[in-house]
């Protein structure tokens, strides 16, 4: 199928009747009835259009994730947040393209806690020349705000990545990632990463450089890892990471 459409309609209406005693001392037998009616109407749409066998466009308007499996309850006694897996279909497909040593795109940041997703757009694909690409745009609203496609009160999230270039028939890839988000503050991140497989894949070298592009900011970080395997019982691994003091990646990513 080149086009898939999944609309949904949700109607919820609650009527509550309260019988209240107005004054227990002056009028012990006087009661008052109060009616409360709460009505909730939700409309949503998921759409997938396949541009080719390897490329597709996804659009999700006011998505409903009520049928998604709930996260187990954790007791966290540490200073650091718990990493939770992504279970929403719209974002599950992005894990491969945005997989980098420093996790810049942690999709659970979008539409969690007290916010809901207004709309989300995704384009992902693979070209014949061996380039993978992914583009994501989403905007959210406050949980207590009614749905509006053009709502500007919540956060906006943008993510872009391309990767996979074969150079001189050497197993090697080079990736570029760009992120921008605006919620309580604007964050703009750019990253370069590459992986090389040398000596028939026995030597693997990974490197990633991350920089905060906000004005008046010189915050950056890097990751470097080299591993060597051989047929003989020889193995070594060298890993180093550095993050400047005020580098904040947790508005869209997850930095342990």
XYZ file of N, CA and C in Angstrom:
768
model
N 0.832 -1.186 0.000
C 0.000 0.000 0.000
C 0.875 1.248 0.000
N 0.537 2.208 -0.876
C 1.284 3.453 -0.895
C 0.733 4.464 0.106
N -0.531 4.289 0.516
C -1.152 5.235 1.431
C -1.896 4.483 2.528
N -1.593 4.805 3.782
C -2.279 4.225 4.925
C -2.843 5.361 5.776
N -4.127 5.269 6.129
C -4.792 6.283 6.944
C -5.466 5.602 8.124
N -5.194 6.095 9.327
C -5.797 5.550 10.543
C -6.442 6.691 11.336
N -7.696 6.987 11.085
C -8.363 8.025 11.893
C -8.933 7.427 13.177
N -9.177 8.280 14.169
C -9.861 7.815 15.373
C -10.772 8.919 15.891
N -11.830 8.494 16.571
C -12.788 9.419 17.174
C -13.074 8.938 18.587
N -12.988 9.829 19.556
C -13.188 9.473 20.952
C -14.180 10.440 21.585
N -15.248 9.894 22.161
C -16.258 10.702 22.851
C -16.386 10.185 24.279
N -16.206 11.067 25.228
C -16.278 10.693 26.636
C -17.152 11.725 27.347
N -18.203 11.261 27.992
C -19.112 12.160 28.696
C -19.420 11.585 30.062
N -19.153 12.367 31.097
C -19.399 11.949 32.474
C -20.425 12.874 33.119
N -21.421 12.286 33.766
C -22.421 13.044 34.535
C -22.314 12.650 35.992
N -22.180 13.646 36.850
C -21.999 13.396 38.277
C -23.104 14.133 39.040
N -23.811 13.407 39.894
C -24.866 14.006 40.716
C -24.414 14.001 42.168
N -24.333 15.192 42.746
C -23.953 15.341 44.149
C -25.145 15.832 44.959
N -25.363 15.226 46.090
C -26.392 15.680 47.036
C -25.662 16.244 48.253
N -25.790 17.546 48.439
C -25.036 18.231 49.478
C -25.966 18.756 50.560
N -25.553 18.645 51.799
C -26.279 19.217 52.928
C -25.828 20.669 53.082
N -26.771 21.620 52.913
C -26.387 23.030 52.880
C -25.855 23.508 54.219
N -26.542 23.246 55.298
C -26.090 23.707 56.612
C -26.572 22.698 57.652
N -25.659 22.021 58.240
C -26.000 20.938 59.155
C -26.611 21.455 60.462
N -26.363 22.732 60.793
C -26.841 23.266 62.084
C -28.191 23.981 61.947
N -28.310 24.822 60.924
C -29.532 25.602 60.784
C -30.643 24.815 60.099
N -30.273 24.073 59.063
C -31.285 23.342 58.282
C -30.842 21.888 58.160
N -31.063 21.107 59.173
C -30.558 19.731 59.152
C -31.211 18.846 58.100
N -32.391 19.235 57.591
C -33.072 18.385 56.615
C -33.082 18.986 55.204
N -32.301 20.036 54.996
C -32.295 20.702 53.696
C -31.098 20.229 52.875
N -31.423 19.642 51.727
C -30.371 19.137 50.847
C -30.426 19.874 49.509
N -29.313 19.888 48.844
C -29.209 20.551 47.550
C -28.564 19.605 46.550
N -29.169 19.519 45.382
C -28.626 18.668 44.328
C -27.778 19.491 43.360
N -26.630 18.939 42.967
C -25.747 19.581 41.989
C -25.390 18.561 40.908
N -25.487 19.034 39.682
C -25.132 18.188 38.542
C -23.870 18.748 37.899
N -22.965 17.862 37.559
C -21.758 18.243 36.826
C -21.629 17.345 35.609
N -21.428 17.960 34.467
C -21.250 17.204 33.232
C -19.915 17.593 32.589
N -19.125 16.586 32.292
C -17.834 16.784 31.646
C -17.853 16.025 30.326
N -17.610 16.747 29.252
C -17.642 16.136 27.922
C -16.300 16.330 27.237
N -15.778 15.258 26.685
C -14.490 15.284 25.993
C -14.657 14.666 24.611
N -14.302 15.434 23.600
C -14.350 14.954 22.220
C -12.958 15.074 21.623
N -12.463 13.989 21.099
C -11.129 13.988 20.506
C -11.178 13.398 19.109
N -10.466 14.037 18.209
C -10.304 13.538 16.844
C -8.816 13.455 16.551
N -8.421 12.448 15.817
C -7.020 12.303 15.474
C -6.841 11.538 14.176
N -5.617 11.587 13.662
C -5.347 10.956 12.364
C -3.879 10.580 12.282
N -3.620 9.353 11.832
C -2.266 8.906 11.485
C -2.250 8.581 9.995
N -1.253 9.109 9.314
C -1.170 8.918 7.856
C 0.251 8.550 7.472
N 0.393 7.559 6.615
C 1.691 7.160 6.074
C 1.592 7.112 4.555
N 2.486 7.818 3.891
C 2.532 7.811 2.430
C 3.920 7.359 1.995
N 3.984 6.296 1.227
C 5.263 5.741 0.789
C 5.688 6.395 -0.527
N 6.792 7.130 -0.450
C 7.334 7.773 -1.650
C 7.978 6.747 -2.568
N 8.565 5.712 -1.972
C 9.184 4.617 -2.712
C 9.274 3.423 -1.770
N 9.939 2.361 -2.201
C 10.080 1.196 -1.344
C 10.950 1.493 -0.129
N 11.799 2.517 -0.236
C 12.739 2.816 0.849
C 12.486 4.159 1.516
N 11.435 4.881 1.142
C 11.172 6.204 1.709
C 9.691 6.344 2.030
N 9.392 7.055 3.115
C 8.001 7.229 3.528
C 7.848 8.528 4.300
N 6.630 9.081 4.218
C 6.261 10.273 4.974
C 5.191 9.857 5.983
N 5.385 10.244 7.248
C 4.415 9.954 8.300
C 3.902 11.255 8.892
N 2.581 11.332 9.079
C 1.957 12.497 9.694
C 1.035 11.994 10.795
N 1.157 12.581 11.972
C 0.311 12.206 13.104
C -0.299 13.476 13.688
N -1.636 13.569 13.624
C -2.362 14.736 14.127
C -3.096 14.351 15.409
N -2.801 15.053 16.493
C -3.429 14.772 17.798
C -3.437 13.270 18.093
N -2.270 12.642 18.129
C -2.226 11.176 18.271
C -2.752 10.709 19.622
N -3.287 9.492 19.605
C -3.822 8.866 20.813
C -2.933 7.676 21.149
N -2.242 7.759 22.291
C -1.353 6.676 22.696
C -1.906 5.912 23.888
N -3.226 5.940 24.048
C -3.830 5.291 25.220
C -3.663 3.775 25.194
N -3.480 3.180 24.017
C -3.363 1.734 23.942
C -1.919 1.255 24.084
N -0.975 2.202 24.238
C 0.425 1.825 24.388
C 0.658 1.243 25.777
N 1.482 0.217 25.838
C 1.798 -0.422 27.120
C 2.414 0.601 28.079
N 1.925 0.590 29.318
C 2.418 1.536 30.318
C 3.825 1.157 30.772
N 4.559 2.171 31.223
C 5.886 1.924 31.771
C 5.752 1.304 33.156
N 6.635 0.376 33.492
C 6.605 -0.165 34.859
C 6.987 0.909 35.866
N 6.535 0.744 37.081
C 6.845 1.703 38.129
C 8.255 1.444 38.671
N 9.000 2.533 38.819
C 10.357 2.439 39.340
C 10.470 3.269 40.613
N 11.332 2.805 41.504
C 11.721 3.610 42.649
C 13.136 4.091 42.386
N 13.279 5.362 42.106
C 14.573 5.927 41.735
C 15.133 6.703 42.923
N 16.170 6.173 43.525
C 16.795 6.808 44.684
C 18.082 7.532 44.319
N 18.368 7.619 43.024
C 19.592 8.285 42.591
C 19.297 9.734 42.214
N 20.354 10.456 41.837
C 20.210 11.841 41.403
C 19.814 11.942 39.933
N 19.805 10.832 39.222
C 19.695 10.870 37.770
C 18.381 10.263 37.298
N 17.850 10.748 36.181
C 16.582 10.199 35.671
C 16.757 8.787 35.128
N 15.659 8.059 35.078
C 15.669 6.697 34.548
C 15.451 6.740 33.044
N 16.213 5.940 32.334
C 16.058 5.843 30.882
C 14.909 4.893 30.572
N 13.895 5.391 29.856
C 12.721 4.599 29.527
C 12.700 4.274 28.038
N 12.348 3.065 27.648
C 12.298 2.711 26.227
C 11.128 3.381 25.527
N 11.279 3.608 24.252
C 10.223 4.200 23.432
C 9.282 3.103 22.950
N 7.969 3.278 23.170
C 6.976 2.277 22.793
C 5.974 2.797 21.764
N 6.062 4.063 21.408
C 5.120 4.640 20.452
C 5.598 4.351 19.029
N 4.696 3.823 18.209
C 5.069 3.393 16.856
C 5.659 4.527 16.028
N 5.137 5.714 16.196
C 5.602 6.832 15.376
C 7.091 7.079 15.580
N 7.573 6.932 16.810
C 8.971 7.220 17.115
C 9.852 5.981 17.103
N 9.257 4.796 17.183
C 10.065 3.578 17.195
C 10.943 3.453 15.957
N 10.422 3.872 14.825
C 11.154 3.723 13.575
C 12.353 4.662 13.475
N 12.451 5.629 14.376
C 13.541 6.604 14.300
C 14.781 6.154 15.047
N 14.684 5.069 15.812
C 15.806 4.679 16.659
C 17.035 4.296 15.840
N 16.848 3.677 14.696
C 17.983 3.243 13.892
C 18.727 4.423 13.277
N 18.007 5.354 12.678
C 18.644 6.465 11.991
C 19.318 7.415 12.970
N 18.750 7.593 14.170
C 19.295 8.539 15.143
C 20.164 7.858 16.199
N 20.621 6.658 15.924
C 21.453 5.930 16.868
C 22.894 6.440 16.793
N 23.345 7.144 17.823
C 24.706 7.668 17.892
C 25.280 7.376 19.276
N 26.618 7.348 19.424
C 27.209 7.069 20.747
C 26.708 8.023 21.825
N 26.642 9.317 21.524
C 26.026 10.288 22.420
C 24.584 10.435 21.972
N 23.654 10.053 22.806
C 22.239 10.023 22.390
C 21.664 11.436 22.370
N 21.642 12.020 21.179
C 21.172 13.388 21.018
C 19.660 13.461 20.882
N 19.056 12.405 20.325
C 17.608 12.406 20.121
C 16.990 11.295 20.952
N 16.397 11.679 22.071
C 15.684 10.763 22.969
C 14.209 11.127 22.843
N 13.472 10.343 22.062
C 12.123 10.729 21.658
C 11.145 10.820 22.826
N 11.486 10.222 23.978
C 10.582 10.324 25.126
C 10.503 11.750 25.676
N 11.362 12.642 25.206
C 11.265 14.051 25.608
C 10.055 14.732 24.972
N 9.511 14.156 23.915
C 8.422 14.789 23.167
C 7.092 14.208 23.631
N 6.230 15.061 24.153
C 4.902 14.628 24.562
C 4.884 13.763 25.795
N 5.632 14.162 26.834
C 5.649 13.395 28.069
C 5.231 14.291 29.224
N 5.097 13.679 30.398
C 4.723 14.380 31.624
C 3.411 15.124 31.440
N 3.415 16.457 31.475
C 2.178 17.231 31.422
C 1.940 17.859 30.054
N 2.471 17.260 28.987
C 2.276 17.798 27.644
C 1.744 16.716 26.713
N 1.061 17.144 25.657
C 0.551 16.239 24.630
C 1.004 16.712 23.262
N 1.062 15.791 22.324
C 1.508 16.125 20.971
C 0.338 16.670 20.168
N 0.512 17.862 19.609
C -0.466 18.415 18.679
C -0.346 17.722 17.330
N 0.846 17.779 16.780
C 1.090 17.163 15.479
C 2.559 16.798 15.371
N 2.840 15.776 14.597
C 4.207 15.326 14.375
C 4.347 14.887 12.922
N 5.517 15.174 12.339
C 5.764 14.896 10.924
C 7.133 14.223 10.809
N 7.196 13.233 9.950
C 8.430 12.467 9.827
C 8.651 12.055 8.379
N 9.877 12.229 7.897
C 10.286 11.743 6.581
C 11.550 10.912 6.776
N 11.511 9.673 6.365
C 12.667 8.801 6.490
C 12.848 8.006 5.207
N 14.107 7.754 4.858
C 14.323 7.003 3.635
C 15.772 6.617 3.440
N 16.006 5.941 2.314
C 17.325 5.434 1.943
C 17.492 5.612 0.444
N 18.588 6.246 0.035
C 18.828 6.482 -1.390
C 19.649 5.343 -1.998
N 19.642 5.271 -3.322
C 20.396 4.233 -4.017
C 21.902 4.382 -3.827
N 22.350 5.584 -3.522
C 23.785 5.821 -3.320
C 24.241 5.444 -1.914
N 23.329 4.969 -1.077
C 23.705 4.491 0.244
C 23.586 5.509 1.352
N 22.786 6.540 1.160
C 22.611 7.584 2.168
C 21.274 7.374 2.883
N 21.318 7.311 4.203
C 20.103 7.258 5.011
C 19.801 8.655 5.537
N 18.532 9.004 5.595
C 18.168 10.331 6.078
C 16.878 10.250 6.888
N 16.741 11.187 7.816
C 15.544 11.265 8.636
C 15.296 12.692 9.073
N 14.047 13.138 8.971
C 13.637 14.481 9.373
C 12.393 14.347 10.244
N 12.394 14.995 11.406
C 11.260 14.945 12.329
C 10.931 16.357 12.784
N 9.643 16.674 12.800
C 9.159 17.945 13.358
C 7.929 17.640 14.195
N 7.852 18.239 15.375
C 6.713 17.995 16.265
C 6.466 19.231 17.111
N 5.204 19.419 17.503
C 4.882 20.480 18.443
C 3.910 19.933 19.481
N 4.016 20.444 20.698
C 3.221 19.946 21.815
C 2.403 21.075 22.430
N 1.483 20.678 23.294
C 0.657 21.642 24.023
C 0.546 21.200 25.466
N 0.107 22.092 26.310
C -0.121 21.760 27.701
C -1.244 20.741 27.820
N -1.124 19.860 28.791
C -2.095 18.779 28.949
C -3.511 19.296 29.195
N -3.644 20.469 29.791
C -4.963 21.013 30.100
C -5.539 21.848 28.963
N -4.800 22.019 27.871
C -5.242 22.837 26.745
C -5.914 21.969 25.695
N -7.021 22.445 25.139
C -7.700 21.707 24.085
C -6.857 21.678 22.822
N -7.093 20.658 22.020
C -6.308 20.477 20.805
C -6.527 21.617 19.820
N -5.424 22.113 19.287
C -5.451 23.100 18.216
C -4.231 22.864 17.348
N -4.455 22.645 16.064
C -3.359 22.304 15.168
C -2.290 23.389 15.141
N -2.679 24.638 15.319
C -1.729 25.761 15.238
C -1.384 26.292 16.624
N -1.513 25.459 17.641
C -1.216 25.892 19.004
C 0.266 26.262 19.142
N 0.541 27.422 19.753
C 1.905 27.902 19.924
C 2.322 27.970 21.384
N 1.531 27.398 22.272
C 1.827 27.526 23.699
C 2.795 26.460 24.193
N 2.981 25.389 23.461
C 3.845 24.298 23.907
C 5.234 24.382 23.315
N 5.896 23.243 23.259
C 7.249 23.172 22.736
C 7.271 22.748 21.282
N 8.353 23.090 20.610
C 8.578 22.704 19.214
C 9.892 21.946 19.129
N 9.883 20.867 18.358
C 11.048 19.997 18.268
C 11.353 19.698 16.807
N 12.632 19.810 16.448
C 13.074 19.520 15.077
C 14.343 18.675 15.153
N 14.395 17.644 14.328
C 15.564 16.766 14.295
C 15.853 16.386 12.854
N 17.130 16.400 12.501
C 17.552 16.065 11.133
C 18.835 15.243 11.208
N 18.909 14.203 10.390
C 20.131 13.398 10.357
C 20.300 12.732 9.001
N 21.538 12.722 8.531
C 21.930 11.926 7.372
C 23.158 11.121 7.765
N 23.286 9.934 7.185
C 24.446 9.101 7.503
C 24.683 8.105 6.368
N 25.823 7.441 6.477
C 26.222 6.364 5.573
C 26.787 6.888 4.259
N 28.095 6.976 4.225
C 28.816 7.283 2.999
C 29.936 6.252 2.856
N 30.001 5.550 1.747
C 31.095 4.613 1.499
C 32.209 5.343 0.760
N 33.382 5.354 1.333
C 34.503 6.084 0.763
C 35.574 5.092 0.339
N 35.889 5.079 -0.951
C 36.955 4.238 -1.514
C 36.789 2.770 -1.142
N 35.529 2.320 -1.130
C 35.209 0.924 -0.830
C 35.675 0.483 0.556
N 35.888 1.448 1.438
C 36.250 1.145 2.814
C 34.983 1.220 3.666
N 34.702 0.188 4.486
C 33.521 0.257 5.359
C 33.652 1.440 6.326
N 32.952 2.501 6.028
C 33.141 3.759 6.752
C 31.859 4.553 6.629
N 31.403 5.133 7.705
C 30.253 6.009 7.556
C 30.484 7.308 8.309
N 29.840 8.328 7.798
C 29.947 9.673 8.353
C 28.546 10.210 8.531
N 28.235 10.723 9.710
C 26.885 11.189 9.995
C 26.856 12.626 10.458
N 25.769 13.308 10.128
C 25.529 14.684 10.559
C 24.164 14.731 11.239
N 24.106 15.322 12.419
C 22.861 15.445 13.162
C 22.655 16.893 13.565
N 21.449 17.409 13.379
C 21.108 18.771 13.805
C 19.786 18.726 14.552
N 19.719 19.399 15.690
C 18.533 19.402 16.531
C 18.227 20.823 16.981
N 16.949 21.114 17.091
C 16.534 22.397 17.668
C 15.227 22.179 18.409
N 15.146 22.752 19.590
C 13.922 22.640 20.385
C 13.679 23.948 21.104
N 12.422 24.214 21.381
C 12.061 25.413 22.135
C 10.903 25.066 23.050
N 11.172 25.106 24.317
C 10.142 24.888 25.318
C 10.280 25.993 26.348
N 10.955 25.727 27.447
C 11.258 26.808 28.371
C 12.413 27.657 27.856
N 13.255 27.051 27.001
C 14.359 27.776 26.398
C 14.663 27.143 25.049
N 15.384 27.875 24.219
C 15.731 27.386 22.888
C 17.075 26.674 22.959
N 17.147 25.493 22.392
C 18.387 24.727 22.346
C 18.661 24.321 20.904
N 19.886 24.505 20.477
C 20.279 24.160 19.114
C 21.582 23.377 19.177
N 21.567 22.150 18.667
C 22.708 21.245 18.768
C 23.077 20.750 17.372
N 24.394 20.660 17.108
C 24.869 20.050 15.868
C 25.943 19.033 16.221
N 25.987 17.946 15.470
C 26.914 16.863 15.798
C 27.474 16.250 14.518
N 28.743 15.848 14.581
C 29.406 15.103 13.517
C 29.902 13.792 14.105
N 29.701 12.692 13.394
C 30.170 11.411 13.905
C 30.626 10.540 12.747
N 31.542 9.632 13.037
C 31.983 8.687 12.009
C 32.452 7.398 12.653
N 32.369 6.333 11.878
C 32.830 5.015 12.296
C 33.606 4.387 11.150
N 34.769 3.825 11.450
C 35.606 3.186 10.436
C 35.917 1.759 10.866
N 35.871 0.838 9.903
C 36.191 -0.564 10.135
C 37.444 -0.891 9.321
N 38.553 -1.160 9.997
C 39.833 -1.370 9.331
C 40.350 -2.781 9.613
N 41.299 -3.209 8.775
C 41.931 -4.528 8.922
C 40.878 -5.625 8.972
N 40.060 -5.654 7.923
C 38.986 -6.651 7.779
C 37.980 -6.598 8.924
N 37.779 -5.404 9.444
C 36.806 -5.225 10.506
C 37.318 -5.545 11.896
N 38.597 -5.901 12.028
C 39.142 -6.203 13.351
C 39.346 -4.943 14.188
N 39.596 -3.817 13.526
C 39.791 -2.559 14.228
C 38.596 -1.651 13.952
N 37.918 -1.247 15.000
C 36.738 -0.391 14.885
C 37.012 0.908 15.628
N 36.832 2.006 14.933
C 37.088 3.315 15.523
C 35.836 4.180 15.396
N 35.367 4.760 16.513
C 34.177 5.605 16.531
C 34.527 6.966 17.124
N 33.944 8.001 16.528
C 34.176 9.345 17.048
C 32.911 10.182 16.848
N 32.600 11.034 17.824
C 31.469 11.951 17.716
C 31.824 13.264 18.406
N 31.484 14.348 17.747
C 31.708 15.690 18.293
C 30.368 16.416 18.343
N 30.058 17.021 19.478
C 28.785 17.700 19.690
C 29.051 19.136 20.112
N 28.295 20.072 19.545
C 28.460 21.476 19.897
C 27.101 22.129 20.075
N 27.025 22.976 21.083
C 25.836 23.774 21.340
C 25.934 25.048 20.508
N 24.967 25.265 19.618
C 25.016 26.403 18.706
C 24.309 27.641 19.228
N 23.869 27.615 20.473
C 23.208 28.792 21.008
C 24.168 29.968 21.058
N 23.606 31.174 20.966
C 24.437 32.360 20.999
C 25.177 32.465 22.334
N 26.407 32.973 22.258
C 27.254 33.169 23.442
C 27.514 31.867 24.187
N 27.520 30.765 23.475
C 27.769 29.473 24.107
C 28.933 28.777 23.421
N 29.877 28.288 24.209
C 31.017 27.558 23.684
C 31.029 26.128 24.216
N 29.868 25.620 24.561
C 29.793 24.295 25.162
C 29.913 23.210 24.087
N 30.674 22.166 24.390
C 30.852 21.083 23.426
C 31.169 19.798 24.175
N 31.163 18.699 23.433
C 31.522 17.409 23.998
C 31.989 16.480 22.900
N 32.709 15.419 23.280
C 33.128 14.448 22.274
C 33.194 13.058 22.888
N 33.151 12.081 21.993
C 33.226 10.671 22.357
C 34.195 10.003 21.388
N 35.115 9.199 21.920
C 36.050 8.470 21.067
C 36.238 7.073 21.624
N 36.132 6.081 20.745
C 36.281 4.690 21.158
C 36.994 3.911 20.060
N 37.987 3.127 20.441
C 38.705 2.255 19.519
C 38.766 0.861 20.110
N 38.391 -0.125 19.307
C 38.421 -1.517 19.753
C 39.151 -2.359 18.714
N 39.908 -3.340 19.192
C 40.637 -4.238 18.292
C 40.373 -5.683 18.678
N 39.967 -6.472 17.672
C 39.742 -7.898 17.864
C 40.651 -8.646 16.872
N 41.098 -9.839 17.229
C 41.893 -10.637 16.297
C 41.606 -12.112 16.521
N 42.098 -12.938 15.608
C 41.919 -14.377 15.736
C 42.697 -14.920 16.922
N 43.776 -14.237 17.266
C 44.548 -14.629 18.443
C 43.858 -14.070 19.688
N 44.195 -14.571 20.846
C 43.552 -14.050 22.074
C 44.090 -12.666 22.451
N 43.875 -11.732 21.534
C 44.316 -10.359 21.769
C 43.121 -9.427 21.578
N 42.886 -8.584 22.553
C 41.790 -7.618 22.482
C 42.173 -6.392 23.291
N 41.845 -5.222 22.735
C 42.015 -4.020 23.541
C 40.914 -3.035 23.198
N 40.627 -2.185 24.139
C 39.599 -1.154 23.956
C 40.048 0.118 24.660
N 39.904 1.221 23.954
C 40.230 2.527 24.532
C 39.033 3.442 24.328
N 38.564 4.058 25.414
C 37.388 4.914 25.345
C 37.635 6.179 26.147
N 37.253 7.307 25.564
C 37.341 8.571 26.284
C 36.161 9.450 25.906
N 35.644 10.172 26.887
C 34.535 11.096 26.669
C 34.811 12.381 27.439
N 34.327 13.484 26.873
C 34.475 14.768 27.551
C 33.246 15.624 27.266
N 32.718 16.285 28.302
C 31.590 17.195 28.150
C 31.898 18.459 28.952
N 31.795 19.600 28.306
C 32.029 20.842 29.025
C 30.960 21.022 30.099
N 31.270 21.816 31.087
C 30.484 21.870 32.317
C 29.015 22.198 32.085
N 28.721 23.131 31.193
C 27.341 23.594 31.008
C 26.683 23.058 29.738
N 27.244 22.003 29.166
C 26.624 21.400 27.985
C 25.357 20.664 28.398
N 24.224 21.111 27.895
C 22.930 20.520 28.252
C 22.319 19.883 27.013
N 22.251 18.557 27.001
C 21.672 17.825 25.879
C 20.316 17.229 26.216
N 19.855 17.402 27.440
C 18.685 16.672 27.903
C 17.354 17.307 27.530
N 17.369 18.399 26.759
C 16.094 18.921 26.295
C 15.527 18.079 25.166
N 16.417 17.456 24.379
C 15.975 16.512 23.343
C 16.710 15.186 23.417
N 17.824 15.147 24.114
C 18.612 13.930 24.184
C 18.621 13.346 25.576
N 19.559 12.421 25.796
C 19.699 11.808 27.110
C 21.195 11.657 27.386
N 21.698 12.477 28.280
C 23.095 12.423 28.671
C 23.162 11.867 30.088
N 23.760 10.697 30.229
C 23.818 10.040 31.538
C 24.613 10.898 32.514
